[in-house]
Short mmCIF file of N, CA and C and ligand atoms in Angstrom, two decimals:
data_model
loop_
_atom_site.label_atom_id
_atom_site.label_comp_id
_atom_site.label_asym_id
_atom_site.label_seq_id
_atom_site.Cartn_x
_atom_site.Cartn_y
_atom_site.Cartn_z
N UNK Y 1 0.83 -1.22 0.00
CA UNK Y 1 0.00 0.00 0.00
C UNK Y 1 0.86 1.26 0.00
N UNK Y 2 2.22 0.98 -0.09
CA UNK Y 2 2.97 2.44 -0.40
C UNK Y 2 3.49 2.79 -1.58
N UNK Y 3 2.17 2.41 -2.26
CA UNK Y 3 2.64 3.17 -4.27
C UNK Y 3 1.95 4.74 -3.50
N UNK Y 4 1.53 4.89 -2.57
CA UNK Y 4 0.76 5.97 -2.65
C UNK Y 4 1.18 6.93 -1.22
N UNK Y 5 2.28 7.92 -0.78
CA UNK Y 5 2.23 7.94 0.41
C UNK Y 5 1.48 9.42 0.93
N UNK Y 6 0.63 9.39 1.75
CA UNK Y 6 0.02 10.68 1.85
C UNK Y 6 0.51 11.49 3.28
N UNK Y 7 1.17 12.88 3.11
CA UNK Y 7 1.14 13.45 4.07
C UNK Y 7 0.03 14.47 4.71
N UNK Y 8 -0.54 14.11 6.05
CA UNK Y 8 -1.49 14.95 6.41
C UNK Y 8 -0.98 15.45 7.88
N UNK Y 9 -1.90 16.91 8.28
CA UNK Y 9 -1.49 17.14 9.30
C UNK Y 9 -2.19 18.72 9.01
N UNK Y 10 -1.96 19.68 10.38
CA UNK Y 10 -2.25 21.02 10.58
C UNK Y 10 -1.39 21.65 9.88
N UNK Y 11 -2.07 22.94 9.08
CA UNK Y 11 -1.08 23.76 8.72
C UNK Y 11 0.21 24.16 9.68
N UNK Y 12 1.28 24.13 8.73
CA UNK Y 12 2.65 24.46 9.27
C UNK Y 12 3.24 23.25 9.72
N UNK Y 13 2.73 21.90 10.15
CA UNK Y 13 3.44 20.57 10.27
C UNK Y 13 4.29 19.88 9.82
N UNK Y 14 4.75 20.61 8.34
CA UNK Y 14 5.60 20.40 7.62
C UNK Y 14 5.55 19.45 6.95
N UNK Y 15 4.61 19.28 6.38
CA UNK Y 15 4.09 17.75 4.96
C UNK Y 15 4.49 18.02 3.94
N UNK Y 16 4.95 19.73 3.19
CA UNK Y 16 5.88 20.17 1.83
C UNK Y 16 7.15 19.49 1.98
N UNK Y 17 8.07 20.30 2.99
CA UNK Y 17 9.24 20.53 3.13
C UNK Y 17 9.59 18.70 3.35
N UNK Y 18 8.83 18.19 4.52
CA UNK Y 18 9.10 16.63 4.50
C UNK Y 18 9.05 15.57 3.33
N UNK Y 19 7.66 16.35 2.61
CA UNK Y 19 7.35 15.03 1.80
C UNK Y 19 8.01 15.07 0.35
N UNK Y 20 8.46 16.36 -0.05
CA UNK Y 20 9.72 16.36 -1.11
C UNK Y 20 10.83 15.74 -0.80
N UNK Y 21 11.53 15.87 0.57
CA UNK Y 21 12.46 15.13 1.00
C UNK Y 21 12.49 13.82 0.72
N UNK Y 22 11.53 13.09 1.30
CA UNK Y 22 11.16 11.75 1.62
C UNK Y 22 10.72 11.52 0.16
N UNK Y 23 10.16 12.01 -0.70
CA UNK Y 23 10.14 11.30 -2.10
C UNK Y 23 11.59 11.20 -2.85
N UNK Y 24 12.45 12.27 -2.54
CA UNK Y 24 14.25 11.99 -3.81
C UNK Y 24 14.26 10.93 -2.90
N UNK Y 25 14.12 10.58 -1.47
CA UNK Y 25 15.00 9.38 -0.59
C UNK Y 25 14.51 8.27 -1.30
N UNK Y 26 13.47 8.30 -0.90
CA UNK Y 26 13.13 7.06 -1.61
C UNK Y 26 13.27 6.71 -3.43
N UNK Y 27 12.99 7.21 -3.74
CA UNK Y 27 13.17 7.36 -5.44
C UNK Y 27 11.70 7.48 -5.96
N UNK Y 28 10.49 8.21 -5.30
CA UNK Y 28 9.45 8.44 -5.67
C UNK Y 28 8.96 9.50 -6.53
N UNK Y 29 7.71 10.10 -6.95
CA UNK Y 29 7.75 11.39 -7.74
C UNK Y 29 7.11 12.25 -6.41
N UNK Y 30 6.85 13.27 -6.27
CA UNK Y 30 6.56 14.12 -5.19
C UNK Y 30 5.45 15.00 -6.12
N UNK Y 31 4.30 14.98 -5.43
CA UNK Y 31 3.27 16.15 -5.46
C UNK Y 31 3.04 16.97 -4.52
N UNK Y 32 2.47 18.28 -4.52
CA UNK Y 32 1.87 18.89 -3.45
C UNK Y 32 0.35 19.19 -4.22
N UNK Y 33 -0.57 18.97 -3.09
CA UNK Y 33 -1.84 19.40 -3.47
C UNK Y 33 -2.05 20.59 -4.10
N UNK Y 34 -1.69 21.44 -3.08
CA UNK Y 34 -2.08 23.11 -2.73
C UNK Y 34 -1.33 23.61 -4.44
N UNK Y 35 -0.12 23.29 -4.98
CA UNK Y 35 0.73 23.94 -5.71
C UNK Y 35 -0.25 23.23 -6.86
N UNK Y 36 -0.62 22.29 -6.52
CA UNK Y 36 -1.42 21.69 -8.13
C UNK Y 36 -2.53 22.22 -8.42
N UNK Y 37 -3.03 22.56 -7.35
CA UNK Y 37 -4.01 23.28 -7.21
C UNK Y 37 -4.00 25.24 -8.28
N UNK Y 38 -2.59 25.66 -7.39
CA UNK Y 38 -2.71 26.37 -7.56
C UNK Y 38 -2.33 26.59 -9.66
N UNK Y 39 -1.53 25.55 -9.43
CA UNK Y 39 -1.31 25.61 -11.15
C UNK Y 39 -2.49 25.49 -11.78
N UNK Y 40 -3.37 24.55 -11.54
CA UNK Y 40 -4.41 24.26 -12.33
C UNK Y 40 -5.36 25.44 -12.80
N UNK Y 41 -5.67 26.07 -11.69
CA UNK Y 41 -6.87 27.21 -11.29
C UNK Y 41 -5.56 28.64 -12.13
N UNK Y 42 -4.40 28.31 -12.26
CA UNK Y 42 -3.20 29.58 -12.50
C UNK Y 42 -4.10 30.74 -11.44
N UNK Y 43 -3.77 30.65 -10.21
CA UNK Y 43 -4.16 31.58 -9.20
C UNK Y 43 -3.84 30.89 -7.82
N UNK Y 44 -3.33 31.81 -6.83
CA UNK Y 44 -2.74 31.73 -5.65
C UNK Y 44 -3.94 30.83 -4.79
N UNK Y 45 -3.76 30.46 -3.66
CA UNK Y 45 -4.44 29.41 -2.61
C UNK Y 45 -5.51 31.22 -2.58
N UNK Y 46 -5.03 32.23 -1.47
CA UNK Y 46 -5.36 33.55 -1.33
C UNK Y 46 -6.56 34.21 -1.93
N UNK Y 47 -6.33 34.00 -3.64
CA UNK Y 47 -7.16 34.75 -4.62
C UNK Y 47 -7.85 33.52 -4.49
N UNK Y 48 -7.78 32.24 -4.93
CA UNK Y 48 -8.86 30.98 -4.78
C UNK Y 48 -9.87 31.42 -3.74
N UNK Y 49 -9.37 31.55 -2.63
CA UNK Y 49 -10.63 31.62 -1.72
C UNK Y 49 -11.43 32.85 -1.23
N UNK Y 50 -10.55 34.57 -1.82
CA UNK Y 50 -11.44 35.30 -2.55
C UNK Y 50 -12.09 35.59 -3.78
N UNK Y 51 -11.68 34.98 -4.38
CA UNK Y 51 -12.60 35.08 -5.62
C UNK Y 51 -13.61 33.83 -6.07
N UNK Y 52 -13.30 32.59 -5.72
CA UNK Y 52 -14.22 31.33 -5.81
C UNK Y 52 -14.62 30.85 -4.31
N UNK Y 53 -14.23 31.59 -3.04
CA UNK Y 53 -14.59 30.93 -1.94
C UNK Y 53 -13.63 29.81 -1.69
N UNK Y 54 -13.81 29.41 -0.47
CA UNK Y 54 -13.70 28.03 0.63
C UNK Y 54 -14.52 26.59 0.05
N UNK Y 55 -15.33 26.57 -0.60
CA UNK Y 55 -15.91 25.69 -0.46
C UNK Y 55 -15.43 25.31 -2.25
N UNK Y 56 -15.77 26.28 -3.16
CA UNK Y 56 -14.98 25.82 -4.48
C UNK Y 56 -13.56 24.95 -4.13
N UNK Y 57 -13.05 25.95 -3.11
CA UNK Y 57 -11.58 25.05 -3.04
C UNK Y 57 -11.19 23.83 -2.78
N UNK Y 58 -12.78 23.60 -1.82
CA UNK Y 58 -12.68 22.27 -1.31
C UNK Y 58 -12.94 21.28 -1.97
N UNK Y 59 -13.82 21.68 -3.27
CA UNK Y 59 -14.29 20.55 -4.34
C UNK Y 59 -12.66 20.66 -4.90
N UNK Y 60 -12.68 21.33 -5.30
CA UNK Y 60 -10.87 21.02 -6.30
C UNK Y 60 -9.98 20.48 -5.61
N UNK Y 61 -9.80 20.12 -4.10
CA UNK Y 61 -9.12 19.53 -3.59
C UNK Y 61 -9.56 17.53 -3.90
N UNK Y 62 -10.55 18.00 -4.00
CA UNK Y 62 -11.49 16.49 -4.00
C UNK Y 62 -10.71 16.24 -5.44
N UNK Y 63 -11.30 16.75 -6.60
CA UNK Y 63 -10.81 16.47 -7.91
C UNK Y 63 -9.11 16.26 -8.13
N UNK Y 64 -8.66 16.89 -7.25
CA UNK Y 64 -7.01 16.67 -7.42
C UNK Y 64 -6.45 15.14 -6.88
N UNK Y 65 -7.49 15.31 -5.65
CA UNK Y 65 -6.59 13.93 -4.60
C UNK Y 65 -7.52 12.60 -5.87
N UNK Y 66 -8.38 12.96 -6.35
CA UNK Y 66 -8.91 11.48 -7.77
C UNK Y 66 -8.12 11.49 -8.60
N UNK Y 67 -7.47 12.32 -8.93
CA UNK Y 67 -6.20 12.30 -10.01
C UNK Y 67 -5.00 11.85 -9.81
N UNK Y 68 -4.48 12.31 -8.44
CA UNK Y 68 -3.43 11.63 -7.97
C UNK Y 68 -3.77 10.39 -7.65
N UNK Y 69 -4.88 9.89 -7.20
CA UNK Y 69 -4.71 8.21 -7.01
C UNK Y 69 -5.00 7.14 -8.05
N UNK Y 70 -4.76 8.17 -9.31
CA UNK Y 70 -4.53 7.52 -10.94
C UNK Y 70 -2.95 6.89 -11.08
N UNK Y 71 -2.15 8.02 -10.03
CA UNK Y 71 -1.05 7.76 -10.18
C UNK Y 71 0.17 7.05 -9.53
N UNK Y 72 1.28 6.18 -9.14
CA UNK Y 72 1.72 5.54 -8.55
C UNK Y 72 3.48 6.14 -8.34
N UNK Y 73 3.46 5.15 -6.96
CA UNK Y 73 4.98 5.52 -6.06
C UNK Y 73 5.08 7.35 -6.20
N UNK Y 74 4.34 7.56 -5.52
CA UNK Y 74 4.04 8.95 -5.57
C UNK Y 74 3.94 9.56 -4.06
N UNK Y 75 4.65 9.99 -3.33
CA UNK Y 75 4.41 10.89 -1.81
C UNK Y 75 4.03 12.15 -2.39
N UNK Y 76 2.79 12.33 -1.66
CA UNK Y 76 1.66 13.75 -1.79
C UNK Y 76 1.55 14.33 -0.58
N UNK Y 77 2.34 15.52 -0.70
CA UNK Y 77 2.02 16.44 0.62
C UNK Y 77 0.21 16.95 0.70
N UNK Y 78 -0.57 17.63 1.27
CA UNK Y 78 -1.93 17.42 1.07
C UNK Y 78 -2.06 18.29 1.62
N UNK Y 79 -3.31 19.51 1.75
CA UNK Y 79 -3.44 20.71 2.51
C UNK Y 79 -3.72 20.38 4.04
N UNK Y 80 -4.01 21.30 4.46
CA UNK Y 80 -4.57 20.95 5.78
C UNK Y 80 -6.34 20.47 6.19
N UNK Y 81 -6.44 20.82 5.33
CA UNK Y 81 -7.75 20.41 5.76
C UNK Y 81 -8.47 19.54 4.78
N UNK Y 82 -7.75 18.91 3.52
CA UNK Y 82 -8.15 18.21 2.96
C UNK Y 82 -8.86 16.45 3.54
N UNK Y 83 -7.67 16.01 4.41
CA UNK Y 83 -8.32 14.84 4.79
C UNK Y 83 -9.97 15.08 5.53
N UNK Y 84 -10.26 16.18 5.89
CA UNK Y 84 -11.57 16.37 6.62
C UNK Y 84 -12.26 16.72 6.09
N UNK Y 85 -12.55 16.66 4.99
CA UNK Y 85 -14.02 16.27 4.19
C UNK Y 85 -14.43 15.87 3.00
N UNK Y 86 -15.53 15.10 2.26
CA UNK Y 86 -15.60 14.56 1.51
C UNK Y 86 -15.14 13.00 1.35
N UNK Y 87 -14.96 12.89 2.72
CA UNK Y 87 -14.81 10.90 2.99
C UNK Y 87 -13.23 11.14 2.14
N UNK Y 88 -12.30 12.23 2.31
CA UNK Y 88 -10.70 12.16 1.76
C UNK Y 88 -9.92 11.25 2.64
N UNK Y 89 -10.42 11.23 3.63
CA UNK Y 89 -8.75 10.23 4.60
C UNK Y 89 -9.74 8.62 4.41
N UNK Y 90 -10.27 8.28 3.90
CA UNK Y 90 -11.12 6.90 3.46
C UNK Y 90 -10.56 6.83 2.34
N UNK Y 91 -10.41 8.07 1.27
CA UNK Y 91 -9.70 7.65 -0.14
C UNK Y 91 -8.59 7.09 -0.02
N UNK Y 92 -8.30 8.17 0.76
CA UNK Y 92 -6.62 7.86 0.64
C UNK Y 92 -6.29 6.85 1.63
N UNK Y 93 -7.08 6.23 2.92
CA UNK Y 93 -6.26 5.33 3.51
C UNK Y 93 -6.27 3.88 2.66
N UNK Y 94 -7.65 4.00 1.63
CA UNK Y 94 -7.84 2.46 0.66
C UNK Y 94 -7.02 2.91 -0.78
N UNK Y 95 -6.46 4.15 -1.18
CA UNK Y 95 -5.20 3.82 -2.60
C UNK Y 95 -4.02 4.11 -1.67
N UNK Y 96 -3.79 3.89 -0.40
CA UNK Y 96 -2.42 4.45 0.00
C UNK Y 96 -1.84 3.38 1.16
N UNK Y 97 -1.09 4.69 1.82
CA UNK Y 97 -0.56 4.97 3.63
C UNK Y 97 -0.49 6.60 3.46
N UNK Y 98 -1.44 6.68 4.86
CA UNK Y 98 -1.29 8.51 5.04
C UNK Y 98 -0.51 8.39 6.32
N UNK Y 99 0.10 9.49 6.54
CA UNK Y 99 0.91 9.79 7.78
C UNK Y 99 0.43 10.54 8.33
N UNK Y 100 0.02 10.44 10.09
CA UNK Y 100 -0.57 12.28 10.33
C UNK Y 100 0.92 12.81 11.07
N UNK Y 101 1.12 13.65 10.70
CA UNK Y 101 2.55 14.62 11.35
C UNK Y 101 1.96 15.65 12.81
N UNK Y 102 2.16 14.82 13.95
CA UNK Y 102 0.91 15.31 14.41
C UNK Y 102 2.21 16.55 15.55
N UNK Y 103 1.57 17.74 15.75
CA UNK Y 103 2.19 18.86 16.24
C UNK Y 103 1.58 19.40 17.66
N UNK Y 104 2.08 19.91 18.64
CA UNK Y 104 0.78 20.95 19.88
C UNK Y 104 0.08 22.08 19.08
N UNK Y 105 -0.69 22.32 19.74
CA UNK Y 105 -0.76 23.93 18.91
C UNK Y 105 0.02 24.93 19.44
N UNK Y 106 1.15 25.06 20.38
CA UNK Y 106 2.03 25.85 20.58
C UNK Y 106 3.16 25.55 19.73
N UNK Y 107 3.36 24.14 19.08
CA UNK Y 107 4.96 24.33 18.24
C UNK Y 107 3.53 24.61 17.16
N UNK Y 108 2.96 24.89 16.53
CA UNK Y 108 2.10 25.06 15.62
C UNK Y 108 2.11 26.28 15.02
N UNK Y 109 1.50 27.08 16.04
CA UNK Y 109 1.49 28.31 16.50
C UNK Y 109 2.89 29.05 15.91
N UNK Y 110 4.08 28.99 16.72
CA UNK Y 110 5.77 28.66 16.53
C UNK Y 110 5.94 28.90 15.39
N UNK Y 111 5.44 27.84 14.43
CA UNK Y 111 5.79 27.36 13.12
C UNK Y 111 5.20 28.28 12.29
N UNK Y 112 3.96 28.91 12.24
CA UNK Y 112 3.01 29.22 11.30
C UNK Y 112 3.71 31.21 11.55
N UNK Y 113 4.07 31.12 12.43
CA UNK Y 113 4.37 32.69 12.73
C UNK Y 113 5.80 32.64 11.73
N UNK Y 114 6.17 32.03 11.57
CA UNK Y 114 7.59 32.17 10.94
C UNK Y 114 8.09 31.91 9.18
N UNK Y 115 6.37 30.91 9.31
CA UNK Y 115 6.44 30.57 8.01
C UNK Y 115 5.75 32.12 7.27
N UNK Y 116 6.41 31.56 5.67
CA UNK Y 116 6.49 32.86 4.88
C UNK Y 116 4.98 32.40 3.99
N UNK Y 117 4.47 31.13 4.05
CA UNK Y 117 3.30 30.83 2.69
C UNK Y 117 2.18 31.80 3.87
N UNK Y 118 1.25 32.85 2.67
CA UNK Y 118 0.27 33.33 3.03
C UNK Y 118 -0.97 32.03 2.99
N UNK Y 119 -1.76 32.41 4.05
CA UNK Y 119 -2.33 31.46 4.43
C UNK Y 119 -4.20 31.75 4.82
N UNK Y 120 -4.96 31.67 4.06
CA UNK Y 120 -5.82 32.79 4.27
C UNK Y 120 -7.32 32.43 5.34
N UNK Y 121 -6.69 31.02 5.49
CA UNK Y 121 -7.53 31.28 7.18
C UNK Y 121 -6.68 31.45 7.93
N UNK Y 122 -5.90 31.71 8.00
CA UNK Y 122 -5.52 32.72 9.55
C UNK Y 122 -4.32 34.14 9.04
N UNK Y 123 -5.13 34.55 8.60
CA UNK Y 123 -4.72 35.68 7.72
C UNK Y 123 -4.88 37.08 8.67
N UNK Y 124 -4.09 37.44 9.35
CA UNK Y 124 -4.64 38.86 10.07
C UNK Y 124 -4.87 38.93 11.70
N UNK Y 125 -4.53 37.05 11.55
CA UNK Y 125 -4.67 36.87 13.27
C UNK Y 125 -3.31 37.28 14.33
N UNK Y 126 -3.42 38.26 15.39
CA UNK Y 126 -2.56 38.17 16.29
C UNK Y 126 -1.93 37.12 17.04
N UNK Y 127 -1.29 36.71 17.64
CA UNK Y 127 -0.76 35.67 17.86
C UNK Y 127 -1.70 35.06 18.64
N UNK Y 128 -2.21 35.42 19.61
CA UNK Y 128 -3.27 35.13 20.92
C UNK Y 128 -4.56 34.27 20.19
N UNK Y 129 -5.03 35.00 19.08
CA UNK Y 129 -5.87 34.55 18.21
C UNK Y 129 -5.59 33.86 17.70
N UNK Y 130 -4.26 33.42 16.99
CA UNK Y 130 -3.80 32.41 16.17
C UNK Y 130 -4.07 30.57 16.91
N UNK Y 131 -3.33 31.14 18.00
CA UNK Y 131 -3.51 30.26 19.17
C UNK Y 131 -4.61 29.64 19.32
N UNK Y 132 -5.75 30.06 19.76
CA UNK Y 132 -6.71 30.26 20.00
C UNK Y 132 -7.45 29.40 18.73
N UNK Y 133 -7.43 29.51 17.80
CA UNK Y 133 -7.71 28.83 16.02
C UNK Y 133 -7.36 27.59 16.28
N UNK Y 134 -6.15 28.06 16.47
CA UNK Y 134 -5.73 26.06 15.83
C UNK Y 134 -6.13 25.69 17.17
N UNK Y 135 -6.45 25.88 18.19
CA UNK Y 135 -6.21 24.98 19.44
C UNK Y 135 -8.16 24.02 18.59
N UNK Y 136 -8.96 24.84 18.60
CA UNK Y 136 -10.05 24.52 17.81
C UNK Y 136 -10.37 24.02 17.14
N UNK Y 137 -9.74 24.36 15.90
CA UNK Y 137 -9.80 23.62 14.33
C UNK Y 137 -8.69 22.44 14.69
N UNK Y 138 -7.69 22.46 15.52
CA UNK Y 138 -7.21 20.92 15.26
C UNK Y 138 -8.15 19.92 15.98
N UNK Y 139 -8.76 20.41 16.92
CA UNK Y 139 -9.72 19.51 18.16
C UNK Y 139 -10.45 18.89 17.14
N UNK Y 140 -11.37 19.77 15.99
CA UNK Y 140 -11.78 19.21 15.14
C UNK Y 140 -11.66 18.23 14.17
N UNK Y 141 -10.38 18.90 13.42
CA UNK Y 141 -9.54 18.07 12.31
C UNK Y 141 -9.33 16.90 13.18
N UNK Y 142 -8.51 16.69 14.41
CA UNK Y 142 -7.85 15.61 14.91
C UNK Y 142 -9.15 13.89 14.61
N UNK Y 143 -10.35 14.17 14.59
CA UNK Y 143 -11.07 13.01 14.59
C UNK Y 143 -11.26 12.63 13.15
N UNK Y 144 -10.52 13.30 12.03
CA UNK Y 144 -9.97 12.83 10.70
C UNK Y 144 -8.34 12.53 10.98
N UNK Y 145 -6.99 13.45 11.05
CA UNK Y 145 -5.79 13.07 10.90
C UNK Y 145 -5.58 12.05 11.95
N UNK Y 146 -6.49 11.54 12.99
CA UNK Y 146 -6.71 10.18 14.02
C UNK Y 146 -6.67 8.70 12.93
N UNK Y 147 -7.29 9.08 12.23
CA UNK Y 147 -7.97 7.83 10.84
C UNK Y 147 -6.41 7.58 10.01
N UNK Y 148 -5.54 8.21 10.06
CA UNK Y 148 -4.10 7.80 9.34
C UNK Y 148 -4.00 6.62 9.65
N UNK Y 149 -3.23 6.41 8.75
CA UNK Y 149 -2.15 4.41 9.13
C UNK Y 149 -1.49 5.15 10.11
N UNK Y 150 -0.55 5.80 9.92
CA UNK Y 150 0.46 5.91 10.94
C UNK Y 150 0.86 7.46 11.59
N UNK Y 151 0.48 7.66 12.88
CA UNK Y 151 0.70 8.84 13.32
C UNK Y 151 2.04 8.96 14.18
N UNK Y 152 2.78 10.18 13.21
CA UNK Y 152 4.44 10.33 13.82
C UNK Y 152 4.12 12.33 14.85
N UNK Y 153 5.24 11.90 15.70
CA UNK Y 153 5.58 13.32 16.57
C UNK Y 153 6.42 13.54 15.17
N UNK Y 154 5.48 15.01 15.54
CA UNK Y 154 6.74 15.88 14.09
C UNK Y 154 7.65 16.96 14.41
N UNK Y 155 8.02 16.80 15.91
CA UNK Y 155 9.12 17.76 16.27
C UNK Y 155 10.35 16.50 15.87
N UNK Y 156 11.38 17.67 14.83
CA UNK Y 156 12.61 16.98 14.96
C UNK Y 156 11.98 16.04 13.93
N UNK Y 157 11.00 15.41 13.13
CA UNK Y 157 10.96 14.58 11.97
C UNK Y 157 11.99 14.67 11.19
N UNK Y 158 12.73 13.65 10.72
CA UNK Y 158 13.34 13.70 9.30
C UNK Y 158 12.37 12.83 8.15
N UNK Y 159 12.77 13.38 6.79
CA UNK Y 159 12.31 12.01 6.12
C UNK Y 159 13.29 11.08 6.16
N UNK Y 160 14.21 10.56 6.79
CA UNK Y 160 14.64 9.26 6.67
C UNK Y 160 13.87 8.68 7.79
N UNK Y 161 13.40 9.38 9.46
CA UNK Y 161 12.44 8.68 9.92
C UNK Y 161 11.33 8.11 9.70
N UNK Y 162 10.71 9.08 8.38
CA UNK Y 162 9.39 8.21 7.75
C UNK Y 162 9.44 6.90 6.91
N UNK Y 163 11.01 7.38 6.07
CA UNK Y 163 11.47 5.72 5.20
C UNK Y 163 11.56 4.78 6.01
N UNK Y 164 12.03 5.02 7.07
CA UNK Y 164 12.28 3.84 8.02
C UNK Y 164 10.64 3.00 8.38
N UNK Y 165 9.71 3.86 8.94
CA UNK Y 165 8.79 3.87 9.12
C UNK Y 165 8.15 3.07 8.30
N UNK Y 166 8.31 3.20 6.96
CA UNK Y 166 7.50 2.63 5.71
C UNK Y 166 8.18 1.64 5.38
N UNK Y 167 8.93 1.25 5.94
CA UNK Y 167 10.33 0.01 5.73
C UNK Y 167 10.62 0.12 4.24
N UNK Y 168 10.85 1.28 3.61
CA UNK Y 168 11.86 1.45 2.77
C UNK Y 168 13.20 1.28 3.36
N UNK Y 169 13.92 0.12 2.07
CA UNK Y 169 15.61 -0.05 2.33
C UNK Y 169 16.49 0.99 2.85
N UNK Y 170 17.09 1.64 3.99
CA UNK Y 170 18.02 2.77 4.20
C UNK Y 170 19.32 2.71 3.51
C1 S3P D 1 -5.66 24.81 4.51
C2 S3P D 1 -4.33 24.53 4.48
C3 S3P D 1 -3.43 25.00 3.42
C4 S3P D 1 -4.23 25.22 2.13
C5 S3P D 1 -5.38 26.13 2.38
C6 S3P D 1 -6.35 25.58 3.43
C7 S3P D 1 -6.49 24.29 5.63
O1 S3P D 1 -2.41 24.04 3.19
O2 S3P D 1 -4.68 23.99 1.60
O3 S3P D 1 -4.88 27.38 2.76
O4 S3P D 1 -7.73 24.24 5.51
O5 S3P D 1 -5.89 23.90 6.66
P1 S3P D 1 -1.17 23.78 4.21
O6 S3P D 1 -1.63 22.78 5.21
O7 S3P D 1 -0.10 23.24 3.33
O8 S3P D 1 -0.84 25.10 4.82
#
């Protein structure tokens, strides 16, 4: 079941930066949702969800993750909130292995303040507020990124810890 490896988790958990890694290691092809996304639509995550909304985005997330599971030996980083709706972490746990990269919401928090991708639900939030978000929306999300094959601590992750994980040869 690892022609297909899916990274999920809260924004800022690091499923890009890991799951490019972890695809040259292994010798896989690497997708990201969000960037396919954004190629497809030729418009930013940002303008997507002012100009077509939240919920357009969420169907095109649907249509992307059916396309990718056309395709094989493939690690797919995945947005954040994709596995939580539309029966997505059921797709992907029957064409795959998903990983949840699971974080607190204080290294979360940490992470998302530093990161440079604009991000347009939490676009404008003070830190207190930021906090405050994810402590929420992960409470939520968590009873989808729970449904993974395999849930890793993602402080300090490498992708050679996930190859290992997937008993790819080191
Ligand atoms: C979202 C996460 C983002 C992106 C969009 C919505 C979410 O991806 O898909 O902004 O709902 O959590 P990252 O998890 O890569 O930031």
């Amino acid at each position: 079941m690892n022609t297909r490896i899916f990274l999920i988790g809260f924004m800022g958990s690091g499923k890009s930066t890991l799951g490019a890694k972890l695809a040259r290691l292994i010798g896989y092809e690497y997708a990201d949702m969000d960037q396919l996304i954004e190629d497809t639509a030729e418009m930013s995550i940002p303008a997507i969800f002012s100009e077509h909304g939240e919920e357009v985005f969420r169907k095109w997330e649907r249509d992307i993750l059916a396309e990718l599971c056309r395709r094989e030996k493939l690690v797919i980083s995945t947005g954040g909130g994709a596995p939580c709706h539309s029966q997505m972490i059921d797709l992907m746990n029957k064409k795959g292995t998903s990983i949840y990269i699971q974080l607190s919401p204080d290294a979360l928090k940490d992470r998302l303040i530093r990161s440079k991708t604009e991000r347009p639900l939490i676009k404008g939030k003070s830190e207190t507020e930021l906090l405050e978000f994810i402590k929420t929306l992960l409470e939520e999300r968590e009873f989808f990124y729970r449904q993974a094959t395999h849930i890793v601590d993602g402080i300090s992750l490498q992708p050679e810890d996930l190859a290992r994980l997937l008993e790819f040869p080191g």
